[in-house]
Short mmCIF file of N, CA and C and ligand atoms in Angstrom, two decimals:
data_model
loop_
_atom_site.label_atom_id
_atom_site.label_comp_id
_atom_site.label_asym_id
_atom_site.label_seq_id
_atom_site.Cartn_x
_atom_site.Cartn_y
_atom_site.Cartn_z
N MET A 1 0.81 -1.37 0.09
CA MET A 1 0.24 -0.41 -0.37
C MET A 1 0.79 0.82 0.14
N ASP A 2 0.53 2.10 -1.23
CA ASP A 2 1.90 3.43 -0.80
C ASP A 2 0.58 4.08 0.03
N SER A 3 1.44 5.36 0.20
CA SER A 3 1.26 6.67 0.80
C SER A 3 -0.35 7.14 0.50
N SER A 4 -0.22 7.40 -0.80
CA SER A 4 -2.14 7.85 -1.28
C SER A 4 -2.96 7.24 -0.81
N GLU A 5 -3.12 5.74 -1.23
CA GLU A 5 -3.60 4.51 -0.85
C GLU A 5 -3.74 4.28 1.02
N PHE A 6 -2.89 4.64 1.38
CA PHE A 6 -3.29 4.65 3.21
C PHE A 6 -3.84 5.90 3.21
N LEU A 7 -4.23 6.67 2.88
CA LEU A 7 -5.06 8.02 3.06
C LEU A 7 -6.15 7.91 2.74
N GLY A 8 -6.44 7.08 1.72
CA GLY A 8 -7.43 7.00 0.31
C GLY A 8 -8.50 5.63 1.70
N PHE A 9 -7.37 5.00 2.26
CA PHE A 9 -8.17 3.97 3.19
C PHE A 9 -8.54 4.45 4.29
N LEU A 10 -8.34 6.02 5.23
CA LEU A 10 -8.30 6.45 6.23
C LEU A 10 -9.61 6.87 5.39
N THR A 11 -9.83 7.96 5.21
CA THR A 11 -10.70 8.89 4.85
C THR A 11 -11.85 7.86 3.80
N SER A 12 -11.60 6.84 4.11
CA SER A 12 -13.15 5.80 3.18
C SER A 12 -13.68 5.74 4.48
N ARG A 13 -13.43 5.35 5.56
CA ARG A 13 -13.80 4.59 6.96
C ARG A 13 -14.41 6.16 7.23
N SER A 14 -16.54 5.66 7.83
CA SER A 14 -16.60 6.39 8.54
C SER A 14 -17.68 5.54 9.68
N SER A 15 -17.91 6.05 10.80
CA SER A 15 -19.46 5.61 11.75
C SER A 15 -20.07 5.04 11.15
N VAL A 16 -20.28 4.23 11.33
CA VAL A 16 -22.45 3.37 10.96
C VAL A 16 -22.93 2.93 11.95
N ARG A 17 -24.45 3.56 12.13
CA ARG A 17 -25.16 3.21 13.07
C ARG A 17 -26.31 1.91 12.78
N GLU A 18 -26.37 1.50 11.74
CA GLU A 18 -28.05 1.01 11.01
C GLU A 18 -26.65 -0.87 10.55
N TYR A 19 -27.51 -1.33 11.20
CA TYR A 19 -26.53 -2.30 10.85
C TYR A 19 -27.83 -3.80 10.35
N GLY A 20 -27.50 -4.88 10.02
CA GLY A 20 -28.02 -6.09 9.85
C GLY A 20 -27.49 -6.77 10.43
N SER A 21 -28.27 -7.90 11.00
CA SER A 21 -28.19 -8.43 11.60
C SER A 21 -27.24 -9.73 11.26
N ASP A 22 -26.68 -10.30 10.57
CA ASP A 22 -25.59 -10.90 9.56
C ASP A 22 -24.42 -11.24 10.77
N PRO A 23 -24.12 -12.68 11.44
CA PRO A 23 -22.90 -12.26 12.70
C PRO A 23 -21.80 -12.37 11.89
N LEU A 24 -20.69 -11.54 12.83
CA LEU A 24 -19.48 -11.51 11.92
C LEU A 24 -18.32 -13.16 12.10
N ALA A 25 -17.89 -14.02 11.45
CA ALA A 25 -17.63 -15.04 11.27
C ALA A 25 -16.15 -15.08 12.63
N GLN A 26 -16.21 -16.30 12.90
CA GLN A 26 -15.12 -16.19 14.07
C GLN A 26 -13.49 -15.66 13.57
N ASP A 27 -13.68 -16.01 12.04
CA ASP A 27 -11.81 -15.34 11.54
C ASP A 27 -11.80 -14.13 11.29
N GLU A 28 -13.54 -13.54 11.22
CA GLU A 28 -13.40 -12.07 11.40
C GLU A 28 -12.84 -11.22 13.07
N ILE A 29 -13.39 -11.86 13.96
CA ILE A 29 -12.90 -11.01 15.39
C ILE A 29 -11.50 -12.12 15.38
N ASP A 30 -10.71 -12.79 14.79
CA ASP A 30 -9.55 -13.38 15.38
C ASP A 30 -9.07 -12.11 14.90
N TYR A 31 -9.38 -11.64 13.52
CA TYR A 31 -8.43 -11.14 12.60
C TYR A 31 -8.93 -9.17 13.73
N LEU A 32 -9.90 -9.13 13.89
CA LEU A 32 -10.06 -7.86 15.67
C LEU A 32 -9.10 -7.73 15.59
N VAL A 33 -8.59 -8.82 16.87
CA VAL A 33 -8.02 -9.08 17.68
C VAL A 33 -6.78 -9.36 17.33
N THR A 34 -6.00 -10.17 16.89
CA THR A 34 -4.93 -10.21 16.06
C THR A 34 -4.06 -9.02 15.45
N CYS A 35 -5.00 -7.97 15.52
CA CYS A 35 -4.16 -6.44 14.62
C CYS A 35 -4.60 -5.60 15.95
N ALA A 36 -5.43 -5.87 16.79
CA ALA A 36 -5.19 -4.51 18.00
C ALA A 36 -4.03 -5.43 18.88
N GLY A 37 -3.28 -7.13 18.94
CA GLY A 37 -2.26 -7.07 19.32
C GLY A 37 -1.04 -6.46 19.11
N THR A 38 -0.87 -5.74 17.70
CA THR A 38 -0.02 -5.84 17.36
C THR A 38 0.49 -3.75 17.96
N ALA A 39 -0.93 -3.08 18.36
CA ALA A 39 -0.42 -2.38 18.99
C ALA A 39 0.66 -1.78 19.84
N PRO A 40 1.30 -0.39 20.01
CA PRO A 40 1.71 -0.55 20.71
C PRO A 40 1.54 0.28 21.68
N SER A 41 2.18 -0.05 23.16
CA SER A 41 1.71 0.35 24.45
C SER A 41 3.12 0.36 24.98
N ALA A 42 2.41 1.62 26.15
CA ALA A 42 3.64 2.14 27.34
C ALA A 42 4.34 0.84 28.05
N GLY A 43 5.89 0.73 27.52
CA GLY A 43 6.76 -0.23 28.14
C GLY A 43 5.96 -1.42 27.39
N ASN A 44 5.64 -1.58 26.63
CA ASN A 44 5.06 -2.61 25.78
C ASN A 44 4.56 -3.85 27.12
N LEU A 45 3.65 -2.65 27.62
CA LEU A 45 2.48 -3.72 29.00
C LEU A 45 1.62 -4.09 28.60
N GLU A 46 0.63 -3.21 27.10
CA GLU A 46 0.00 -3.87 26.94
C GLU A 46 -1.50 -3.92 27.76
N ALA A 47 -1.43 -2.69 28.62
CA ALA A 47 -2.37 -2.53 29.43
C ALA A 47 -4.14 -2.52 29.53
N TRP A 48 -4.43 -3.72 28.10
CA TRP A 48 -5.85 -3.31 27.71
C TRP A 48 -6.41 -4.55 27.38
N ASP A 49 -7.73 -5.01 27.74
CA ASP A 49 -8.22 -6.11 27.95
C ASP A 49 -9.76 -6.21 26.92
N VAL A 50 -9.94 -7.15 26.06
CA VAL A 50 -11.28 -6.47 24.98
C VAL A 50 -12.79 -8.18 25.57
N ILE A 51 -13.51 -7.38 25.55
CA ILE A 51 -14.55 -8.51 25.66
C ILE A 51 -15.26 -8.33 24.79
N VAL A 52 -15.64 -9.59 24.29
CA VAL A 52 -16.02 -9.04 22.57
C VAL A 52 -17.67 -10.12 22.73
N VAL A 53 -18.57 -8.92 22.66
CA VAL A 53 -20.03 -9.59 22.92
C VAL A 53 -21.00 -9.85 22.14
N THR A 54 -21.63 -10.94 21.93
CA THR A 54 -21.87 -11.25 20.67
C THR A 54 -23.30 -11.90 21.30
N ASP A 55 -23.75 -11.92 22.78
CA ASP A 55 -25.14 -12.02 23.22
C ASP A 55 -26.05 -11.29 23.08
N GLN A 56 -27.12 -11.46 22.46
CA GLN A 56 -27.71 -10.68 22.34
C GLN A 56 -28.38 -9.58 23.53
N ASP A 57 -29.03 -10.86 24.27
CA ASP A 57 -29.47 -9.50 25.92
C ASP A 57 -27.79 -9.65 26.59
N THR A 58 -27.14 -9.46 26.55
CA THR A 58 -25.65 -8.56 27.05
C THR A 58 -26.07 -7.29 25.92
N ARG A 59 -25.94 -7.55 24.89
CA ARG A 59 -25.54 -6.42 24.35
C ARG A 59 -27.15 -5.82 24.07
N ALA A 60 -28.44 -5.65 24.41
CA ALA A 60 -29.74 -4.80 24.61
C ALA A 60 -29.50 -4.44 26.08
N ALA A 61 -28.54 -5.07 27.03
CA ALA A 61 -27.88 -4.63 28.39
C ALA A 61 -27.07 -3.26 28.04
N LEU A 62 -26.03 -3.52 27.29
CA LEU A 62 -25.24 -2.73 26.92
C LEU A 62 -25.53 -1.16 26.25
N ALA A 63 -26.56 -1.75 25.32
CA ALA A 63 -27.02 -0.36 24.77
C ALA A 63 -28.31 0.30 25.48
N GLU A 64 -28.46 -0.24 26.88
CA GLU A 64 -29.25 0.88 27.74
C GLU A 64 -27.98 0.79 28.66
N ALA A 65 -26.98 1.07 28.80
CA ALA A 65 -26.25 1.53 29.32
C ALA A 65 -25.47 2.86 29.32
N ALA A 66 -25.64 2.20 27.56
CA ALA A 66 -24.73 3.37 26.47
C ALA A 66 -25.85 4.38 26.25
N PHE A 67 -26.98 4.55 27.26
CA PHE A 67 -27.86 5.55 26.94
C PHE A 67 -28.84 5.48 25.71
N GLY A 68 -29.65 3.75 25.96
CA GLY A 68 -30.04 3.46 24.35
C GLY A 68 -30.04 3.68 23.00
N GLN A 69 -28.79 3.59 23.47
CA GLN A 69 -28.13 4.22 21.41
C GLN A 69 -28.05 2.81 20.90
N SER A 70 -28.96 2.46 19.70
CA SER A 70 -29.59 1.18 19.55
C SER A 70 -28.58 0.38 18.66
N HIS A 71 -27.56 0.84 17.79
CA HIS A 71 -26.82 0.56 17.13
C HIS A 71 -26.22 -0.98 18.05
N ILE A 72 -26.00 -0.24 19.39
CA ILE A 72 -25.08 -1.54 20.30
C ILE A 72 -26.31 -2.34 20.54
N GLU A 73 -27.59 -2.66 20.21
CA GLU A 73 -28.00 -3.35 20.48
C GLU A 73 -27.78 -4.61 19.27
N GLN A 74 -28.31 -3.60 18.02
CA GLN A 74 -28.38 -3.97 16.72
C GLN A 74 -27.05 -5.05 16.30
N VAL A 75 -26.33 -4.32 16.65
CA VAL A 75 -25.20 -5.18 15.67
C VAL A 75 -24.58 -6.23 16.42
N PRO A 76 -23.79 -7.10 15.47
CA PRO A 76 -23.36 -8.40 16.23
C PRO A 76 -22.43 -8.40 16.77
N ALA A 77 -21.83 -7.41 16.72
CA ALA A 77 -20.49 -7.55 17.83
C ALA A 77 -20.57 -6.93 18.52
N VAL A 78 -19.22 -6.18 19.95
CA VAL A 78 -19.18 -5.38 20.21
C VAL A 78 -18.47 -6.12 21.43
N PHE A 79 -16.96 -4.54 20.79
CA PHE A 79 -15.83 -5.18 21.42
C PHE A 79 -15.33 -4.18 22.73
N VAL A 80 -15.58 -4.46 23.54
CA VAL A 80 -15.71 -3.54 24.87
C VAL A 80 -14.62 -3.84 25.20
N VAL A 81 -13.34 -2.34 24.69
CA VAL A 81 -12.18 -2.22 24.91
C VAL A 81 -11.72 -1.52 26.40
N CYS A 82 -10.68 -2.29 26.95
CA CYS A 82 -10.37 -1.99 28.30
C CYS A 82 -9.41 -1.37 29.00
N ALA A 83 -9.31 -0.54 29.86
CA ALA A 83 -7.86 0.39 30.19
C ALA A 83 -7.75 -1.11 31.70
N ASN A 84 -6.37 -1.97 31.58
CA ASN A 84 -6.33 -2.78 32.61
C ASN A 84 -5.15 -2.21 33.80
N TYR A 85 -5.69 -1.67 34.89
CA TYR A 85 -5.38 -0.80 35.26
C TYR A 85 -3.84 -1.61 36.48
N VAL A 86 -4.08 -2.49 36.82
CA VAL A 86 -2.90 -3.61 37.16
C VAL A 86 -1.67 -3.22 36.86
N ARG A 87 -1.71 -3.86 35.01
CA ARG A 87 -0.99 -4.09 34.54
C ARG A 87 0.07 -2.65 34.42
N SER A 88 -0.71 -1.64 34.03
CA SER A 88 0.11 -0.23 33.72
C SER A 88 0.64 0.18 34.42
N MET A 89 -0.41 0.80 36.29
CA MET A 89 0.12 1.15 37.27
C MET A 89 1.19 0.29 37.91
N SER A 90 0.87 -1.02 37.60
CA SER A 90 2.43 -2.21 38.62
C SER A 90 3.34 -1.49 38.20
N ARG A 91 3.59 -0.51 37.12
CA ARG A 91 5.00 0.01 37.32
C ARG A 91 5.26 1.14 37.08
N TYR A 92 4.28 1.83 36.52
CA TYR A 92 3.87 3.75 36.28
C TYR A 92 3.39 4.04 37.73
N GLY A 93 2.68 3.41 38.59
CA GLY A 93 1.78 4.08 39.42
C GLY A 93 1.18 5.09 38.84
N ASP A 94 1.28 6.17 40.05
CA ASP A 94 -0.07 7.10 38.75
C ASP A 94 -0.21 7.33 37.39
N ARG A 95 0.98 7.63 36.75
CA ARG A 95 1.15 7.53 35.42
C ARG A 95 0.43 6.16 34.32
N GLY A 96 0.28 5.24 35.77
CA GLY A 96 -0.05 4.37 34.88
C GLY A 96 -1.85 4.88 34.15
N ILE A 97 -2.20 5.32 35.16
CA ILE A 97 -3.63 5.81 34.42
C ILE A 97 -3.61 6.07 33.29
N LEU A 98 -3.23 7.01 32.91
CA LEU A 98 -2.92 7.96 31.82
C LEU A 98 -2.33 6.23 30.57
N TYR A 99 -1.71 5.39 30.59
CA TYR A 99 -1.22 4.84 29.45
C TYR A 99 -1.95 3.67 29.82
N GLY A 100 -3.08 3.21 30.99
CA GLY A 100 -3.80 2.45 30.75
C GLY A 100 -4.84 3.08 29.69
N LEU A 101 -5.37 4.30 29.70
CA LEU A 101 -6.51 4.64 28.91
C LEU A 101 -5.83 4.87 27.20
N GLU A 102 -4.50 5.23 27.55
CA GLU A 102 -4.06 5.09 25.81
C GLU A 102 -3.70 3.79 24.72
N ASP A 103 -3.04 2.95 25.89
CA ASP A 103 -3.08 1.30 25.32
C ASP A 103 -4.13 1.14 25.20
N ALA A 104 -5.80 1.41 25.96
CA ALA A 104 -6.75 0.93 25.37
C ALA A 104 -7.15 1.31 23.92
N THR A 105 -6.83 2.54 23.99
CA THR A 105 -7.43 3.49 23.00
C THR A 105 -7.06 3.45 21.72
N ILE A 106 -5.12 2.93 21.12
CA ILE A 106 -4.88 2.54 20.27
C ILE A 106 -4.99 0.92 19.92
N ALA A 107 -5.30 0.33 21.41
CA ALA A 107 -5.95 -1.02 20.38
C ALA A 107 -7.41 -0.97 20.10
N CYS A 108 -8.18 0.16 20.37
CA CYS A 108 -9.33 0.04 19.87
C CYS A 108 -9.05 0.70 18.93
N THR A 109 -8.65 1.80 18.00
CA THR A 109 -8.14 2.51 17.19
C THR A 109 -7.97 1.16 16.01
N TYR A 110 -6.69 0.39 15.95
CA TYR A 110 -6.35 -0.99 15.20
C TYR A 110 -7.71 -1.47 15.17
N MET A 111 -8.32 -2.03 16.03
CA MET A 111 -9.69 -3.08 15.88
C MET A 111 -10.56 -1.92 14.63
N MET A 112 -10.45 -0.93 14.40
CA MET A 112 -11.13 -0.18 13.69
C MET A 112 -11.09 -0.43 12.40
N LEU A 113 -9.67 -0.17 12.32
CA LEU A 113 -9.00 0.09 11.58
C LEU A 113 -9.09 -1.18 11.19
N ALA A 114 -8.57 -2.24 11.37
CA ALA A 114 -8.84 -3.81 11.18
C ALA A 114 -10.29 -4.20 10.27
N ALA A 115 -11.56 -3.48 11.06
CA ALA A 115 -12.62 -3.52 10.73
C ALA A 115 -12.80 -2.70 8.90
N HIS A 116 -12.47 -2.16 9.06
CA HIS A 116 -12.56 -1.72 7.49
C HIS A 116 -11.98 -2.07 7.12
N ALA A 117 -9.99 -3.13 6.83
CA ALA A 117 -9.81 -3.66 6.25
C ALA A 117 -10.31 -4.65 5.40
N LEU A 118 -11.78 -5.35 6.32
CA LEU A 118 -12.25 -6.48 6.07
C LEU A 118 -13.83 -5.88 5.45
N ARG A 119 -13.63 -4.65 5.40
CA ARG A 119 -14.96 -4.30 4.69
C ARG A 119 -15.71 -4.24 5.58
N LEU A 120 -15.83 -4.13 6.90
CA LEU A 120 -16.60 -4.29 7.61
C LEU A 120 -16.65 -2.77 8.45
N HIS A 121 -18.24 -2.67 8.93
CA HIS A 121 -18.65 -1.74 9.42
C HIS A 121 -18.43 -1.25 11.58
N SER A 122 -17.74 0.23 11.35
CA SER A 122 -18.19 -0.15 12.83
C SER A 122 -18.55 1.49 13.51
N CYS A 123 -18.65 1.46 15.17
CA CYS A 123 -19.06 2.75 15.09
C CYS A 123 -18.24 3.07 16.81
N TRP A 124 -17.60 3.24 16.90
CA TRP A 124 -16.70 3.55 18.15
C TRP A 124 -17.48 4.08 19.25
N THR A 125 -18.37 3.49 20.24
CA THR A 125 -19.07 4.42 21.53
C THR A 125 -18.37 3.99 22.51
N GLY A 126 -18.04 6.04 23.47
CA GLY A 126 -17.74 6.18 24.19
C GLY A 126 -19.08 6.66 25.42
N ALA A 127 -20.20 6.82 24.71
CA ALA A 127 -20.80 7.27 25.28
C ALA A 127 -21.15 6.41 26.03
N PHE A 128 -21.48 5.94 27.84
CA PHE A 128 -22.13 5.30 28.11
C PHE A 128 -21.80 5.30 30.04
N ASP A 129 -22.78 4.82 30.05
CA ASP A 129 -22.05 4.79 31.84
C ASP A 129 -21.44 3.62 32.59
N ASP A 130 -20.20 3.76 33.17
CA ASP A 130 -19.36 3.34 33.16
C ASP A 130 -19.43 1.70 34.39
N GLU A 131 -20.76 2.52 35.34
CA GLU A 131 -20.84 1.64 36.17
C GLU A 131 -21.63 0.27 35.90
N GLU A 132 -22.20 0.91 34.71
CA GLU A 132 -23.89 -0.10 34.33
C GLU A 132 -23.18 -1.22 33.56
N VAL A 133 -22.18 -0.30 32.47
CA VAL A 133 -21.29 -1.18 31.97
C VAL A 133 -20.32 -2.61 33.14
N ARG A 134 -20.43 -1.92 33.90
CA ARG A 134 -19.32 -2.43 34.93
C ARG A 134 -20.42 -3.94 35.64
N LYS A 135 -21.21 -3.68 35.96
CA LYS A 135 -22.20 -4.43 36.13
C LYS A 135 -22.64 -5.68 35.02
N VAL A 136 -22.80 -4.71 33.74
CA VAL A 136 -23.60 -5.53 32.72
C VAL A 136 -22.27 -6.87 32.79
N LEU A 137 -20.78 -6.69 32.61
CA LEU A 137 -19.81 -7.74 32.40
C LEU A 137 -19.12 -8.07 33.31
N SER A 138 -19.77 -7.60 34.60
CA SER A 138 -18.77 -8.53 35.69
C SER A 138 -17.66 -7.99 35.86
N LEU A 139 -17.60 -6.68 35.27
CA LEU A 139 -15.80 -6.10 35.48
C LEU A 139 -15.26 -5.86 36.65
N PRO A 140 -14.16 -6.25 37.03
CA PRO A 140 -13.20 -5.92 38.25
C PRO A 140 -12.93 -4.67 38.52
N GLN A 141 -12.54 -4.34 39.61
CA GLN A 141 -11.90 -2.71 39.89
C GLN A 141 -11.00 -2.18 38.97
N HIS A 142 -10.31 -2.65 38.71
CA HIS A 142 -8.89 -2.85 37.83
C HIS A 142 -9.24 -2.06 36.55
N ILE A 143 -10.43 -2.48 36.20
CA ILE A 143 -10.52 -2.77 34.63
C ILE A 143 -11.39 -1.72 34.40
N ARG A 144 -11.20 -0.44 33.79
CA ARG A 144 -11.96 0.46 33.25
C ARG A 144 -12.31 0.40 31.95
N PRO A 145 -13.81 0.11 31.64
CA PRO A 145 -14.40 0.24 30.13
C PRO A 145 -13.76 1.84 29.50
N VAL A 146 -13.65 1.87 28.09
CA VAL A 146 -12.71 2.77 27.57
C VAL A 146 -13.96 2.94 26.17
N SER A 147 -14.03 2.07 25.74
CA SER A 147 -15.20 1.74 24.32
C SER A 147 -15.31 0.88 24.01
N LEU A 148 -16.44 1.01 23.70
CA LEU A 148 -17.89 -0.39 22.72
C LEU A 148 -17.18 0.01 21.71
N LEU A 149 -16.85 -1.09 20.66
CA LEU A 149 -16.58 -0.79 19.19
C LEU A 149 -17.96 -1.48 18.83
N ALA A 150 -18.79 -0.91 18.47
CA ALA A 150 -19.61 -1.88 17.52
C ALA A 150 -19.20 -2.33 16.15
N VAL A 151 -19.14 -3.23 15.70
CA VAL A 151 -18.71 -4.20 14.41
C VAL A 151 -19.32 -4.66 13.55
N GLY A 152 -19.76 -4.81 12.73
CA GLY A 152 -21.12 -5.31 11.52
C GLY A 152 -20.68 -5.19 10.22
N ARG A 153 -21.82 -5.51 9.77
CA ARG A 153 -21.97 -4.87 8.40
C ARG A 153 -23.49 -4.32 8.49
N GLY A 154 -23.50 -2.85 8.08
CA GLY A 154 -24.22 -2.83 7.94
C GLY A 154 -24.61 -1.23 6.56
N HIS A 155 -25.37 -0.10 7.17
CA HIS A 155 -25.60 0.80 6.12
C HIS A 155 -24.70 2.33 6.07
N PRO A 156 -23.42 2.58 5.27
CA PRO A 156 -22.54 3.28 5.99
C PRO A 156 -23.76 4.41 5.38
N PRO A 157 -23.02 5.90 5.88
CA PRO A 157 -23.73 7.16 5.23
C PRO A 157 -23.92 7.66 4.37
N ALA A 158 -24.21 8.10 3.71
CA ALA A 158 -24.68 8.90 2.03
C ALA A 158 -22.88 9.94 2.18
N GLN A 159 -22.55 10.41 3.44
CA GLN A 159 -21.95 11.46 2.84
C GLN A 159 -21.08 10.41 3.71
N LEU A 160 -19.40 11.25 3.88
CA LEU A 160 -18.49 11.09 5.01
C LEU A 160 -18.36 12.42 5.68
N THR A 161 -18.37 12.28 7.31
CA THR A 161 -17.80 13.25 8.18
C THR A 161 -17.47 14.01 8.00
N GLY A 162 -17.95 15.34 7.70
CA GLY A 162 -16.46 16.42 7.77
C GLY A 162 -15.15 16.32 8.69
N ARG A 163 -13.98 17.13 8.26
CA ARG A 163 -13.25 17.36 9.49
C ARG A 163 -12.73 19.02 9.61
N MET A 164 -12.33 19.12 10.80
CA MET A 164 -11.54 21.06 10.90
C MET A 164 -10.48 20.89 10.15
N ALA A 165 -10.63 22.01 9.18
CA ALA A 165 -9.54 21.77 7.92
C ALA A 165 -8.04 22.36 8.57
N GLU A 166 -7.37 21.03 7.90
CA GLU A 166 -5.94 20.79 8.62
C GLU A 166 -4.77 21.14 9.39
N GLY A 167 -5.13 22.82 9.00
CA GLY A 167 -4.45 23.39 9.15
C GLY A 167 -4.72 24.04 11.11
N GLU A 168 -5.88 23.90 11.34
CA GLU A 168 -6.54 23.98 12.97
C GLU A 168 -5.87 23.02 14.00
N HIS A 169 -5.27 22.47 14.02
CA HIS A 169 -4.59 21.32 15.00
C HIS A 169 -3.24 21.77 14.79
N VAL A 170 -2.71 22.92 14.39
CA VAL A 170 -1.04 22.42 14.02
C VAL A 170 -1.13 23.73 14.15
N HIS A 171 0.68 23.77 15.38
CA HIS A 171 1.26 25.14 16.16
C HIS A 171 2.29 24.58 15.90
N LEU A 172 2.97 25.71 15.30
CA LEU A 172 4.47 25.23 14.84
C LEU A 172 5.21 25.74 15.63
N ASP A 173 6.39 25.31 16.14
CA ASP A 173 7.62 25.45 17.31
C ASP A 173 6.92 25.68 18.55
N THR A 174 5.98 26.29 19.07
CA THR A 174 5.07 26.78 20.24
C THR A 174 3.44 26.76 20.20
N TRP A 175 3.04 27.13 21.54
CA TRP A 175 1.64 27.34 20.91
C TRP A 175 1.44 28.44 20.58
C1 FMN B 201 -13.60 8.96 21.66
C2 FMN B 201 -14.65 8.70 21.22
C3 FMN B 201 -16.06 8.86 21.45
C4 FMN B 201 -17.59 8.53 20.59
N1 FMN B 201 -18.97 8.70 21.13
C5 FMN B 201 -19.64 8.04 20.60
C6 FMN B 201 -21.19 7.71 21.02
O1 FMN B 201 -20.95 7.13 21.96
N2 FMN B 201 -21.97 7.35 19.69
C7 FMN B 201 -21.84 7.52 18.45
O2 FMN B 201 -22.56 7.27 17.77
N3 FMN B 201 -20.54 7.38 17.74
C8 FMN B 201 -19.46 8.01 19.15
N4 FMN B 201 -18.05 8.39 18.03
C9 FMN B 201 -18.41 8.21 17.08
C10 FMN B 201 -18.10 9.85 16.37
O3 FMN B 201 -19.40 10.38 16.67
C11 FMN B 201 -17.13 9.72 14.80
O4 FMN B 201 -16.15 9.36 15.10
C12 FMN B 201 -16.96 11.29 14.50
O5 FMN B 201 -18.06 12.05 14.25
C13 FMN B 201 -16.62 11.35 13.39
O6 FMN B 201 -17.38 10.98 12.17
P1 FMN B 201 -16.74 9.53 11.34
O7 FMN B 201 -16.10 8.07 12.07
O8 FMN B 201 -17.46 9.06 10.73
O9 FMN B 201 -15.70 9.94 10.13
C14 FMN B 201 -17.03 8.42 19.01
C15 FMN B 201 -15.73 8.51 18.72
C16 FMN B 201 -15.39 8.82 19.59
C17 FMN B 201 -13.29 8.92 19.18
#
């Protein structure tokens, strides 16, 4: 893949919130997890875990925890990506809180792009009640849910979502 193909790959992805019920194949799920496993992490501690949720009742409960976002119930698989603070804080103390969140976020990004590479659709979902998600999935206290990545085959929006102008993010040499 050359650099313009890479940019084309990135810009052709968009969040999808309408899904069919066609389940993911096990090798599709495995591919996403394999790709996430290649992500960099602080100190190579890989302070993230993922719970792959395909069970209908659990997805319904997660959708409720996500303030009724219906794509979480509709989609065939939800990858609940979590920070694992025991892994990150055992070496880095309080800084490990940030590293755990970063590790989980990067892993989720890799899964989202891996889904795109398989021509699957996804929606990163960050609006949810942490405690409710904890209850639904019986998460221990040192595990923080960071994102619910919905993955399936869906109906992408007709138009890609716009972005700020490139220069607006960039500061040269100082703020
Ligand atoms: C941290 C984060 C949290 C998000 N939370 C939600 C969410 O709760 N519900 C939702 O429908 N989309 C959510 N999104 C998706 C964004 O709305 C979407 O990525 C953004 O509008 C850009 O659109 P695009 O992904 O189609 O390019 C979230 C994305 C990120 C990165």
